[in-house]
Tab-separated table of C-alpha atoms in Angstrom:
chain	number	residue	atom	x	y	z
A	26	UNK	CA	-73.012	183.710	152.028
A	27	UNK	CA	-71.307	183.809	149.262
A	28	UNK	CA	-69.338	186.241	147.346
A	29	UNK	CA	-67.450	186.292	144.644
A	30	UNK	CA	-64.385	189.270	143.780
A	31	UNK	CA	-61.905	188.530	140.327
A	32	UNK	CA	-58.450	187.730	141.195
A	33	UNK	CA	-55.357	190.143	139.481
A	34	UNK	CA	-55.230	189.552	135.531
A	35	UNK	CA	-52.379	187.562	135.902
A	36	UNK	CA	-52.356	185.111	137.564
A	37	UNK	CA	-55.081	183.058	135.987
A	38	UNK	CA	-56.194	181.833	132.700
A	39	UNK	CA	-57.472	182.656	129.499
A	40	UNK	CA	-62.087	183.256	130.347
A	41	UNK	CA	-63.786	180.559	129.208
A	42	UNK	CA	-67.940	181.303	128.216
A	43	UNK	CA	-69.885	182.790	130.376
A	44	UNK	CA	-72.619	179.975	130.223
A	45	UNK	CA	-69.912	176.974	130.813
A	46	UNK	CA	-68.585	179.748	133.790
A	47	UNK	CA	-71.905	179.526	134.830
A	48	UNK	CA	-72.743	176.169	135.306
A	49	UNK	CA	-68.847	175.791	136.882
A	50	UNK	CA	-69.904	177.521	139.990
A	51	UNK	CA	-72.831	176.896	139.996
A	52	UNK	CA	-71.846	173.444	140.484
A	53	UNK	CA	-68.949	174.041	142.833
A	54	UNK	CA	-71.495	176.448	144.663
A	55	UNK	CA	-73.959	173.663	145.997
A	56	UNK	CA	-71.029	171.074	147.029
A	57	UNK	CA	-69.390	173.395	149.059
A	58	UNK	CA	-72.361	175.044	150.537
A	59	UNK	CA	-74.065	172.108	151.545
A	60	UNK	CA	-69.928	171.593	153.509
A	61	UNK	CA	-70.049	175.046	155.055
A	62	UNK	CA	-73.772	174.530	156.245
A	63	UNK	CA	-72.918	171.813	157.653
A	64	UNK	CA	-70.080	172.378	159.235
A	65	UNK	CA	-69.848	176.438	159.455
A	66	UNK	CA	-65.701	176.148	157.393
A	67	UNK	CA	-65.023	178.693	155.151
A	68	UNK	CA	-62.939	179.074	152.260
A	69	UNK	CA	-62.424	180.682	149.091
A	70	UNK	CA	-62.940	178.940	145.005
A	71	UNK	CA	-60.332	180.858	142.496
A	72	UNK	CA	-62.326	179.101	139.190
A	73	UNK	CA	-59.987	179.659	135.954
A	74	UNK	CA	-61.342	182.808	134.992
A	75	UNK	CA	-60.271	184.861	137.749
A	76	UNK	CA	-63.655	184.492	139.362
A	77	UNK	CA	-63.152	184.006	143.529
A	78	UNK	CA	-66.009	182.843	145.558
A	79	UNK	CA	-66.369	183.233	149.309
A	80	UNK	CA	-68.005	180.725	151.093
A	81	UNK	CA	-69.159	180.285	154.921
A	82	UNK	CA	-68.278	183.472	157.815
A	83	UNK	CA	-64.193	185.379	158.731
A	84	UNK	CA	-61.500	185.174	156.834
A	85	UNK	CA	-61.443	181.568	154.786
A	86	UNK	CA	-59.075	178.069	156.390
A	87	UNK	CA	-58.768	176.870	153.064
A	88	UNK	CA	-58.561	177.976	149.072
A	89	UNK	CA	-58.866	176.090	146.078
A	90	UNK	CA	-56.963	177.512	142.638
A	91	UNK	CA	-58.283	175.790	139.972
A	92	UNK	CA	-56.356	176.902	136.299
A	93	UNK	CA	-58.588	174.550	134.292
A	94	UNK	CA	-62.819	174.084	134.493
A	95	UNK	CA	-61.902	170.502	133.519
A	96	UNK	CA	-62.200	168.786	137.051
A	97	UNK	CA	-65.316	170.497	138.061
A	98	UNK	CA	-67.090	169.459	134.444
A	99	UNK	CA	-66.414	165.605	135.586
A	100	UNK	CA	-67.653	164.338	138.154
A	101	UNK	CA	-67.537	165.125	141.624
A	102	UNK	CA	-65.844	161.868	143.430
A	103	UNK	CA	-63.301	161.873	145.470
A	104	UNK	CA	-61.096	159.991	142.537
A	105	UNK	CA	-61.771	162.279	139.652
A	106	UNK	CA	-60.796	165.365	141.798
A	107	UNK	CA	-57.483	163.987	143.225
A	108	UNK	CA	-56.651	162.712	140.120
A	109	UNK	CA	-56.809	166.414	138.985
A	110	UNK	CA	-55.348	167.666	142.390
A	111	UNK	CA	-52.161	164.779	141.125
A	112	UNK	CA	-51.863	165.991	137.521
A	113	UNK	CA	-51.666	170.088	138.857
A	114	UNK	CA	-55.583	171.172	137.618
A	115	UNK	CA	-56.216	172.711	140.809
A	116	UNK	CA	-53.708	173.876	144.055
A	117	UNK	CA	-55.325	173.647	147.772
A	118	UNK	CA	-53.641	176.518	150.216
A	119	UNK	CA	-54.636	176.616	153.791
A	120	UNK	CA	-56.029	173.940	156.097
A	121	UNK	CA	-56.768	170.568	154.917
A	122	UNK	CA	-58.393	169.434	157.436
A	123	UNK	CA	-60.994	172.406	157.454
A	124	UNK	CA	-61.840	171.059	153.111
A	125	UNK	CA	-61.936	167.651	154.465
A	126	UNK	CA	-65.065	168.703	155.489
A	127	UNK	CA	-65.837	169.011	151.588
A	128	UNK	CA	-64.298	166.077	151.075
A	129	UNK	CA	-67.111	163.889	152.712
A	130	UNK	CA	-69.462	164.717	150.093
A	131	UNK	CA	-67.577	163.442	147.679
A	132	UNK	CA	-69.111	160.070	145.838
A	133	UNK	CA	-65.850	157.657	147.384
A	134	UNK	CA	-66.750	154.804	144.506
A	135	UNK	CA	-68.088	154.813	141.901
A	136	UNK	CA	-64.807	153.642	139.105
A	137	UNK	CA	-67.009	149.245	138.498
A	138	UNK	CA	-64.032	148.554	135.980
A	139	UNK	CA	-61.807	149.478	138.439
A	140	UNK	CA	-63.510	147.347	141.151
A	141	UNK	CA	-63.327	144.501	138.903
A	142	UNK	CA	-59.968	144.627	138.065
A	143	UNK	CA	-59.203	144.389	142.000
A	144	UNK	CA	-61.706	141.816	142.694
A	145	UNK	CA	-60.052	139.406	140.402
A	146	UNK	CA	-56.304	139.948	141.255
A	147	UNK	CA	-57.738	138.725	144.704
A	148	UNK	CA	-59.698	135.819	143.534
A	149	UNK	CA	-57.249	134.863	140.198
A	150	UNK	CA	-54.274	135.274	140.856
A	151	UNK	CA	-51.420	133.674	143.634
A	152	UNK	CA	-51.030	135.395	147.303
A	153	UNK	CA	-47.639	135.819	146.896
A	154	UNK	CA	-47.509	137.278	143.592
A	155	UNK	CA	-50.046	139.533	145.059
A	156	UNK	CA	-47.820	140.225	148.071
A	157	UNK	CA	-44.186	140.922	145.749
A	158	UNK	CA	-47.027	143.328	143.394
A	159	UNK	CA	-48.110	145.543	145.978
A	160	UNK	CA	-44.955	145.804	147.835
A	161	UNK	CA	-43.310	146.712	143.950
A	162	UNK	CA	-45.072	149.472	143.808
A	163	UNK	CA	-45.885	151.164	146.984
A	164	UNK	CA	-41.807	150.702	148.880
A	165	UNK	CA	-40.186	150.895	145.366
A	166	UNK	CA	-39.219	154.782	145.433
A	167	UNK	CA	-35.421	154.321	147.252
A	168	UNK	CA	-34.491	155.169	151.224
A	169	UNK	CA	-34.240	158.823	151.164
A	170	UNK	CA	-38.026	158.903	150.075
A	171	UNK	CA	-39.120	157.386	152.961
A	172	UNK	CA	-36.753	157.839	155.753
A	173	UNK	CA	-37.413	161.793	155.860
A	174	UNK	CA	-41.086	161.597	157.225
A	175	UNK	CA	-40.342	158.962	159.369
A	176	UNK	CA	-39.930	158.653	163.130
A	177	UNK	CA	-35.335	159.190	162.667
A	178	UNK	CA	-34.873	156.660	165.361
A	179	UNK	CA	-36.354	153.481	164.412
A	180	UNK	CA	-38.073	154.191	161.324
A	181	UNK	CA	-41.259	152.871	161.675
A	182	UNK	CA	-43.942	152.681	159.081
A	183	UNK	CA	-46.551	151.480	161.525
A	184	UNK	CA	-48.284	153.852	164.556
A	185	UNK	CA	-45.909	155.207	167.189
A	186	UNK	CA	-47.621	155.568	170.651
A	187	UNK	CA	-47.717	158.875	172.050
A	188	UNK	CA	-48.227	158.985	175.719
A	189	UNK	CA	-48.912	162.385	175.319
A	190	UNK	CA	-49.596	164.737	172.433
A	191	UNK	CA	-46.852	166.506	172.414
A	192	UNK	CA	-44.443	163.807	172.829
A	193	UNK	CA	-41.938	163.771	169.664
A	194	UNK	CA	-41.827	160.893	167.032
A	195	UNK	CA	-38.786	159.199	168.042
A	196	UNK	CA	-40.176	158.935	172.018
A	197	UNK	CA	-43.688	157.584	170.667
A	198	UNK	CA	-41.649	155.257	167.852
A	199	UNK	CA	-39.398	153.981	171.476
A	200	UNK	CA	-42.956	153.450	173.174
A	201	UNK	CA	-44.794	151.533	170.208
A	202	UNK	CA	-41.401	148.499	170.992
A	203	UNK	CA	-41.634	149.118	173.965
A	204	UNK	CA	-44.668	147.440	173.881
A	205	UNK	CA	-43.956	144.651	171.298
A	206	UNK	CA	-41.228	143.647	173.849
A	207	UNK	CA	-43.439	143.441	177.124
A	208	UNK	CA	-46.710	142.039	174.736
A	209	UNK	CA	-44.691	139.848	173.925
A	210	UNK	CA	-42.746	138.565	177.615
A	211	UNK	CA	-39.436	138.446	175.122
A	212	UNK	CA	-35.708	137.935	177.150
A	213	UNK	CA	-32.343	137.496	175.663
A	214	UNK	CA	-32.017	134.145	174.287
A	215	UNK	CA	-35.316	134.503	172.360
A	216	UNK	CA	-35.745	133.689	168.624
A	217	UNK	CA	-38.372	136.261	167.581
A	218	UNK	CA	-39.704	136.328	163.607
A	219	UNK	CA	-40.759	139.874	162.535
A	220	UNK	CA	-42.690	139.880	159.328
A	221	UNK	CA	-41.848	142.969	156.964
A	222	UNK	CA	-38.953	144.045	158.554
A	223	UNK	CA	-39.211	147.970	157.102
A	224	UNK	CA	-35.774	150.041	157.797
A	225	UNK	CA	-35.214	147.097	161.107
A	226	UNK	CA	-36.076	149.262	163.619
A	227	UNK	CA	-36.910	145.001	165.121
A	228	UNK	CA	-33.496	144.860	165.453
A	229	UNK	CA	-31.991	147.891	166.737
A	230	UNK	CA	-33.764	147.781	169.683
A	231	UNK	CA	-34.106	143.683	170.087
A	232	UNK	CA	-30.956	143.161	168.586
A	233	UNK	CA	-28.857	144.733	171.345
A	234	UNK	CA	-31.162	143.529	174.183
A	235	UNK	CA	-30.482	139.363	173.473
A	236	UNK	CA	-33.230	138.261	171.022
A	237	UNK	CA	-32.439	137.071	168.262
A	238	UNK	CA	-34.184	138.753	165.067
A	239	UNK	CA	-35.311	137.105	161.921
A	240	UNK	CA	-37.012	139.518	159.839
A	241	UNK	CA	-38.730	138.975	156.667
A	242	UNK	CA	-39.062	141.331	153.308
A	243	UNK	CA	-40.713	141.324	150.112
A	244	UNK	CA	-38.439	144.833	149.369
A	245	UNK	CA	-34.829	144.805	147.984
A	246	UNK	CA	-34.614	147.996	149.354
A	247	UNK	CA	-35.239	146.505	152.862
A	248	UNK	CA	-32.898	143.542	152.639
A	249	UNK	CA	-30.552	145.930	151.954
A	250	UNK	CA	-31.150	148.230	154.322
A	251	UNK	CA	-30.996	145.800	157.266
A	252	UNK	CA	-28.790	143.500	156.659
A	253	UNK	CA	-26.258	146.497	156.447
A	254	UNK	CA	-27.299	148.122	159.651
A	255	UNK	CA	-26.523	144.352	161.206
A	256	UNK	CA	-23.032	144.393	160.111
A	257	UNK	CA	-23.208	148.501	161.613
A	258	UNK	CA	-24.241	147.070	164.606
A	259	UNK	CA	-22.527	143.748	165.311
A	260	UNK	CA	-25.773	141.982	165.083
A	261	UNK	CA	-24.439	138.602	164.866
A	262	UNK	CA	-27.925	137.316	166.365
A	263	UNK	CA	-30.099	138.702	163.459
A	264	UNK	CA	-30.944	138.035	160.021
A	265	UNK	CA	-32.316	138.653	157.184
A	266	UNK	CA	-34.131	137.201	154.618
A	267	UNK	CA	-36.000	137.579	151.233
A	268	UNK	CA	-39.072	136.212	151.285
A	269	UNK	CA	-42.993	136.086	152.288
A	270	UNK	CA	-44.694	134.987	155.899
A	271	UNK	CA	-46.842	133.004	153.425
A	272	UNK	CA	-43.469	130.450	151.624
A	273	UNK	CA	-41.471	130.917	155.211
A	274	UNK	CA	-40.393	127.072	157.015
A	275	UNK	CA	-38.222	127.895	159.524
A	276	UNK	CA	-36.149	125.205	161.254
A	277	UNK	CA	-37.360	125.790	165.248
A	278	UNK	CA	-40.575	126.912	166.158
A	279	UNK	CA	-39.767	131.582	167.007
A	280	UNK	CA	-40.819	132.213	171.392
A	281	UNK	CA	-42.613	135.532	169.435
A	282	UNK	CA	-43.668	136.351	165.822
A	283	UNK	CA	-44.020	140.792	165.535
A	284	UNK	CA	-45.799	142.381	162.345
A	285	UNK	CA	-45.835	146.164	162.565
A	286	UNK	CA	-48.421	147.497	159.695
A	287	UNK	CA	-48.211	144.212	157.261
A	288	UNK	CA	-50.927	142.535	157.421
A	289	UNK	CA	-53.307	145.073	155.509
A	290	UNK	CA	-50.759	143.055	152.665
A	291	UNK	CA	-51.769	139.605	153.962
A	292	UNK	CA	-55.914	139.901	153.986
A	293	UNK	CA	-55.702	135.995	154.089
A	294	UNK	CA	-56.224	135.740	157.517
A	295	UNK	CA	-56.794	131.375	156.876
A	296	UNK	CA	-53.829	130.781	155.578
A	297	UNK	CA	-51.523	133.451	157.874
A	298	UNK	CA	-53.042	131.963	161.028
A	299	UNK	CA	-52.488	128.683	160.044
A	300	UNK	CA	-48.732	129.675	158.960
A	301	UNK	CA	-48.231	131.290	162.278
A	302	UNK	CA	-49.572	128.345	164.467
A	303	UNK	CA	-46.263	126.464	162.608
A	304	UNK	CA	-44.177	129.522	162.720
A	305	UNK	CA	-44.566	129.865	166.895
A	306	UNK	CA	-43.723	127.277	169.782
A	307	UNK	CA	-46.884	126.322	171.999
A	308	UNK	CA	-46.865	128.867	174.364
A	309	UNK	CA	-45.107	131.643	171.882
A	310	UNK	CA	-47.122	135.091	171.198
A	311	UNK	CA	-48.452	137.812	168.453
A	312	UNK	CA	-47.295	140.794	168.447
A	313	UNK	CA	-49.685	142.605	165.328
A	314	UNK	CA	-50.176	146.363	164.678
A	315	UNK	CA	-52.389	147.725	161.753
A	316	UNK	CA	-54.982	149.903	160.351
A	317	UNK	CA	-57.776	148.683	160.777
A	318	UNK	CA	-61.499	149.324	159.145
A	319	UNK	CA	-65.262	148.028	160.290
A	320	UNK	CA	-65.723	146.348	157.107
A	321	UNK	CA	-62.584	144.120	155.132
A	322	UNK	CA	-61.785	145.673	152.010
A	323	UNK	CA	-62.998	148.579	152.238
A	324	UNK	CA	-61.535	151.548	150.871
A	325	UNK	CA	-61.591	154.698	147.936
A	326	UNK	CA	-61.092	154.381	144.272
A	327	UNK	CA	-58.694	156.633	144.541
A	328	UNK	CA	-56.646	154.643	147.665
A	329	UNK	CA	-56.308	151.752	144.817
A	330	UNK	CA	-55.704	152.773	141.741
A	331	UNK	CA	-52.654	155.711	143.760
A	332	UNK	CA	-51.954	154.295	147.465
A	333	UNK	CA	-51.898	150.830	147.468
A	334	UNK	CA	-52.615	148.575	144.682
A	335	UNK	CA	-53.644	144.795	144.329
A	336	UNK	CA	-55.433	142.903	147.880
A	337	UNK	CA	-54.637	145.607	150.122
A	338	UNK	CA	-56.845	145.958	152.545
A	339	UNK	CA	-57.064	147.675	156.235
A	340	UNK	CA	-56.977	145.121	158.879
A	341	UNK	CA	-61.316	143.517	159.454
A	342	UNK	CA	-60.397	143.190	163.726
A	343	UNK	CA	-63.590	140.687	164.712
A	344	UNK	CA	-62.473	138.316	160.821
A	345	UNK	CA	-58.614	137.978	162.053
A	346	UNK	CA	-59.672	137.378	165.618
A	347	UNK	CA	-62.012	134.082	164.633
A	348	UNK	CA	-59.580	133.015	163.002
A	349	UNK	CA	-56.590	133.601	165.513
A	350	UNK	CA	-59.308	131.432	167.509
A	351	UNK	CA	-60.111	128.915	164.841
A	352	UNK	CA	-56.148	128.581	164.222
A	353	UNK	CA	-55.231	127.794	167.923
A	354	UNK	CA	-54.220	131.339	168.805
A	355	UNK	CA	-55.732	132.762	172.355
A	356	UNK	CA	-56.215	136.538	171.980
A	357	UNK	CA	-54.204	137.731	175.586
A	358	UNK	CA	-55.149	141.409	174.502
A	359	UNK	CA	-56.456	144.517	171.920
A	360	UNK	CA	-56.041	148.005	171.853
A	361	UNK	CA	-57.526	150.812	170.515
A	362	UNK	CA	-55.170	153.694	168.871
A	363	UNK	CA	-56.417	155.298	166.079
A	364	UNK	CA	-55.381	158.458	167.753
A	365	UNK	CA	-51.809	157.230	167.663
A	366	UNK	CA	-51.947	156.523	164.533
A	367	UNK	CA	-53.865	159.947	163.756
A	368	UNK	CA	-50.908	161.845	166.095
A	369	UNK	CA	-47.741	159.697	163.671
A	370	UNK	CA	-50.413	159.917	160.368
A	371	UNK	CA	-50.147	164.538	161.222
A	372	UNK	CA	-46.383	163.941	161.848
A	373	UNK	CA	-45.304	162.249	158.490
A	374	UNK	CA	-47.535	164.883	156.910
A	375	UNK	CA	-45.933	167.754	157.992
A	376	UNK	CA	-42.494	166.762	157.524
A	377	UNK	CA	-42.935	165.756	154.448
A	378	UNK	CA	-44.238	168.726	153.327
A	379	UNK	CA	-41.725	170.358	155.303
A	380	UNK	CA	-39.928	167.936	152.328
A	381	UNK	CA	-40.899	169.269	149.765
A	382	UNK	CA	-38.329	170.891	147.751
A	383	UNK	CA	-36.072	167.819	147.426
A	384	UNK	CA	-39.241	165.163	146.624
A	385	UNK	CA	-40.032	167.901	143.530
A	386	UNK	CA	-36.863	167.729	142.879
A	387	UNK	CA	-35.605	163.507	142.797
A	388	UNK	CA	-39.139	162.619	142.007
A	389	UNK	CA	-41.411	165.047	140.420
A	390	UNK	CA	-44.702	167.059	141.607
A	391	UNK	CA	-46.563	164.280	141.044
A	392	UNK	CA	-44.833	161.856	143.162
A	393	UNK	CA	-45.743	164.023	145.656
A	394	UNK	CA	-49.048	165.400	145.342
A	395	UNK	CA	-50.318	161.843	145.566
A	396	UNK	CA	-48.014	161.434	148.630
A	397	UNK	CA	-48.847	164.758	150.391
A	398	UNK	CA	-52.813	163.764	149.504
A	399	UNK	CA	-52.189	160.434	150.745
A	400	UNK	CA	-51.216	161.192	154.371
A	401	UNK	CA	-52.622	164.802	155.411
A	402	UNK	CA	-56.041	162.091	154.415
A	403	UNK	CA	-55.083	159.716	156.017
A	404	UNK	CA	-54.262	161.948	159.113
A	405	UNK	CA	-57.577	162.953	159.095
A	406	UNK	CA	-59.533	159.624	158.430
A	407	UNK	CA	-57.517	158.906	161.710
A	408	UNK	CA	-58.846	161.604	163.530
A	409	UNK	CA	-62.456	161.565	162.223
A	410	UNK	CA	-62.273	157.947	163.081
A	411	UNK	CA	-63.502	156.537	160.334
A	412	UNK	CA	-60.379	154.261	159.750
A	413	UNK	CA	-59.299	152.753	163.555
A	414	UNK	CA	-55.876	151.303	164.499
A	415	UNK	CA	-54.981	148.960	167.253
A	416	UNK	CA	-53.037	146.504	168.497
A	417	UNK	CA	-53.224	142.876	169.161
A	418	UNK	CA	-51.523	139.844	171.137
A	419	UNK	CA	-52.700	136.161	170.999
A	420	UNK	CA	-50.709	133.241	172.541
A	421	UNK	CA	-50.205	129.637	170.308
A	422	UNK	CA	-52.374	126.688	172.477
A	423	UNK	CA	-51.047	123.944	172.838
A	424	UNK	CA	-54.247	122.204	170.412
A	425	UNK	CA	-54.497	123.731	166.399
A	426	UNK	CA	-57.758	124.266	167.678
A	427	UNK	CA	-61.153	123.849	165.991
A	428	UNK	CA	-59.979	125.387	162.146
A	429	UNK	CA	-63.333	124.392	160.457
A	430	UNK	CA	-63.470	123.259	156.468
A	431	UNK	CA	-66.487	125.050	153.779
A	432	UNK	CA	-69.166	122.405	155.208
A	433	UNK	CA	-68.922	123.687	158.688
A	434	UNK	CA	-68.223	127.865	158.230
A	435	UNK	CA	-71.364	127.514	155.799
A	436	UNK	CA	-73.486	126.187	158.058
A	437	UNK	CA	-72.689	129.077	160.763
A	438	UNK	CA	-73.827	131.257	157.978
A	439	UNK	CA	-76.457	130.191	157.966
A	440	UNK	CA	-77.313	129.896	161.072
A	441	UNK	CA	-76.450	133.688	161.889
A	442	UNK	CA	-79.010	134.452	159.110
A	443	UNK	CA	-81.723	133.563	161.290
């Protein structure tokens, strides 16, 4: 059922012509009524004219407040409406998860130019150049931006592991490190490579336990933070290098490799696994965790435009397992951690939202809106299982694996079509 009323006169923009108002209201009503019918949500929408549309039974779970008719006259795509939100053309109040029922009906990808530009980078640009660019665009806002919404104990930017839904984010971060320590079978005196050092959580946990950690990072802020952490904690056996993993050539192989939430920036699985084999001693282990999608390179226009530029790709589990096996590594453990990532991102979203005034004051309203939308919609994607998360443990064999070339891979592909 739909009813209308008027918002207070002082709170709205000047009314649009009646014909335009009818077009806007009709277009929006069709979309939301479909969402209401499918999910039973209730909501309210205040148009720029002041007209308020109500959908569904009971009190509205969320409210959209439009300051302009412009967003509703263009294409009803996730990218277009997401951009309108970022530019402040409408606001959102209430239950963000309920809002996602409407978002499901929006077209995810519509911009062919954006997709082709992304494909051109992937095909034509050097992998290390793409990695540097992506890291620079997502991780260059300064430590004070990221640290307030992550766990305060180890400062992780990938899924923490919860033993109960009401556990703290800090306890879940500890469990993440326990899982890695046990998966890699670490012991004092071992050498560990940490790909993508973040804010030094692996140093802080493993260093005092007698493991020598070498971290690789492409972010100057991360390099500075970890260097200062090692000095402060007296971790003389730990070091950090400003270097791409694809360029890394250690003097001697490592006992273990950990890569937390970074494989999304290295979609070149063959090169990654070849380099990994050379970096590990025989019997050495890899611990990898990541956000994942069933189809590789599956991402919305909004994500590619505002969140993860360049060749970012969610982990494709079946593809990474294949390449690990081809390149001399046995998969010894795989665990689904989708629910853990939902809980992690929900904590991040709530903490980020609570820090709104500080974020807007220093980085501006636009940056706040981009990250607010990213964190809440990301949490919902894991909740709905449209995104997944895993950790994988693999162990290096003595042999190098079959490492099939182009001809063998083409033959395998043709056989799979039968």
